[in-house]
Amino acid sequence: FNSLLETYQCGYIFKSLDDIPSIIQKILLNYETLSRNALLCFTKEYEFSNFFLKVKKSILENQSYGRTY
């Protein structure tokens, strides 16, 4: 997750529970940007429809290997 957070600037990492109050302040100050960047990250990295055709093609190719006619 570190690289995604760095690439998309969509969150913060903390090392101890003591860091949480300052992280909350950062989130509140940058909420609009973090929110927009988090949606962009999801869309590019996790949105299933972006990968569906590749998955479908792979499934169809793998199904044809075991068939004998």
mmCIF file of C-alpha atoms in Angstrom:
data_model
loop_
_atom_site.group_PDB
_atom_site.id
_atom_site.type_symbol
_atom_site.label_atom_id
_atom_site.label_comp_id
_atom_site.label_asym_id
_atom_site.label_seq_id
_atom_site.Cartn_x
_atom_site.Cartn_y
_atom_site.Cartn_z
ATOM 1 C CA PHE A 1 0.000 0.000 0.000
ATOM 2 C CA ASN A 2 2.914 2.352 0.558
ATOM 3 C CA SER A 3 3.571 2.774 -3.149
ATOM 4 C CA LEU A 4 -0.122 3.420 -3.889
ATOM 5 C CA LEU A 5 -0.304 6.047 -1.170
ATOM 6 C CA GLU A 6 2.820 7.707 -2.507
ATOM 7 C CA THR A 7 1.778 7.492 -6.152
ATOM 8 C CA TYR A 8 -1.758 8.774 -5.669
ATOM 9 C CA GLN A 9 -1.265 10.908 -2.551
ATOM 10 C CA CYS A 10 -4.441 9.404 -1.104
ATOM 11 C CA GLY A 11 -3.604 8.645 2.510
ATOM 12 C CA TYR A 12 -1.059 8.523 5.280
ATOM 13 C CA ILE A 13 0.859 5.788 7.035
ATOM 14 C CA PHE A 14 1.472 5.893 10.751
ATOM 15 C CA LYS A 15 3.928 3.916 12.844
ATOM 16 C CA SER A 16 2.328 4.193 16.248
ATOM 17 C CA LEU A 17 -1.051 4.936 17.746
ATOM 18 C CA ASP A 18 0.410 8.172 19.066
ATOM 19 C CA ASP A 19 0.572 9.425 15.460
ATOM 20 C CA ILE A 20 -3.181 9.137 14.931
ATOM 21 C CA PRO A 21 -4.196 12.611 16.227
ATOM 22 C CA SER A 22 -1.775 14.361 13.859
ATOM 23 C CA ILE A 23 -2.837 12.112 10.977
ATOM 24 C CA ILE A 24 -6.476 13.007 11.629
ATOM 25 C CA GLN A 25 -5.564 16.694 11.429
ATOM 26 C CA LYS A 26 -3.777 16.133 8.115
ATOM 27 C CA ILE A 27 -6.790 14.260 6.752
ATOM 28 C CA LEU A 28 -9.186 16.994 7.815
ATOM 29 C CA LEU A 29 -6.992 19.674 6.232
ATOM 30 C CA ASN A 30 -6.602 17.773 2.965
ATOM 31 C CA TYR A 31 -9.886 15.870 2.803
ATOM 32 C CA GLU A 32 -10.983 17.047 -0.654
ATOM 33 C CA THR A 33 -7.652 16.177 -2.280
ATOM 34 C CA LEU A 34 -7.306 12.856 -0.446
ATOM 35 C CA SER A 35 -10.844 11.881 -1.370
ATOM 36 C CA ARG A 36 -10.414 12.752 -5.036
ATOM 37 C CA ASN A 37 -7.069 10.961 -5.191
ATOM 38 C CA ALA A 38 -8.449 7.873 -3.430
ATOM 39 C CA LEU A 39 -11.207 7.597 -6.048
ATOM 40 C CA LEU A 40 -8.643 7.967 -8.821
ATOM 41 C CA CYS A 41 -6.490 5.259 -7.215
ATOM 42 C CA PHE A 42 -9.450 2.896 -6.983
ATOM 43 C CA THR A 43 -10.503 3.556 -10.559
ATOM 44 C CA LYS A 44 -7.044 2.912 -11.980
ATOM 45 C CA GLU A 45 -5.879 0.102 -9.700
ATOM 46 C CA TYR A 46 -8.930 -1.826 -8.494
ATOM 47 C CA GLU A 47 -11.945 -1.153 -10.728
ATOM 48 C CA PHE A 48 -12.867 -4.621 -12.004
ATOM 49 C CA SER A 49 -14.212 -3.391 -15.316
ATOM 50 C CA ASN A 50 -10.712 -2.181 -16.244
ATOM 51 C CA PHE A 51 -9.447 -5.755 -16.096
ATOM 52 C CA PHE A 52 -12.541 -7.743 -17.076
ATOM 53 C CA LEU A 53 -11.681 -8.251 -20.748
ATOM 54 C CA LYS A 54 -8.223 -9.573 -19.836
ATOM 55 C CA VAL A 55 -9.735 -11.939 -17.264
ATOM 56 C CA LYS A 56 -12.409 -13.122 -19.696
ATOM 57 C CA LYS A 57 -9.843 -13.716 -22.445
ATOM 58 C CA SER A 58 -7.625 -15.674 -20.054
ATOM 59 C CA ILE A 59 -10.532 -17.831 -18.871
ATOM 60 C CA LEU A 60 -11.613 -18.598 -22.429
ATOM 61 C CA GLU A 61 -8.057 -19.452 -23.480
ATOM 62 C CA ASN A 62 -7.557 -21.745 -20.503
ATOM 63 C CA GLN A 63 -10.887 -23.500 -21.058
ATOM 64 C CA SER A 64 -9.941 -24.382 -24.629
ATOM 65 C CA TYR A 65 -6.765 -26.217 -23.563
ATOM 66 C CA GLY A 66 -8.629 -29.048 -21.857
ATOM 67 C CA ARG A 67 -11.210 -29.645 -24.576
ATOM 68 C CA THR A 68 -11.082 -32.516 -26.994
ATOM 69 C CA TYR A 69 -13.556 -32.707 -29.842
#
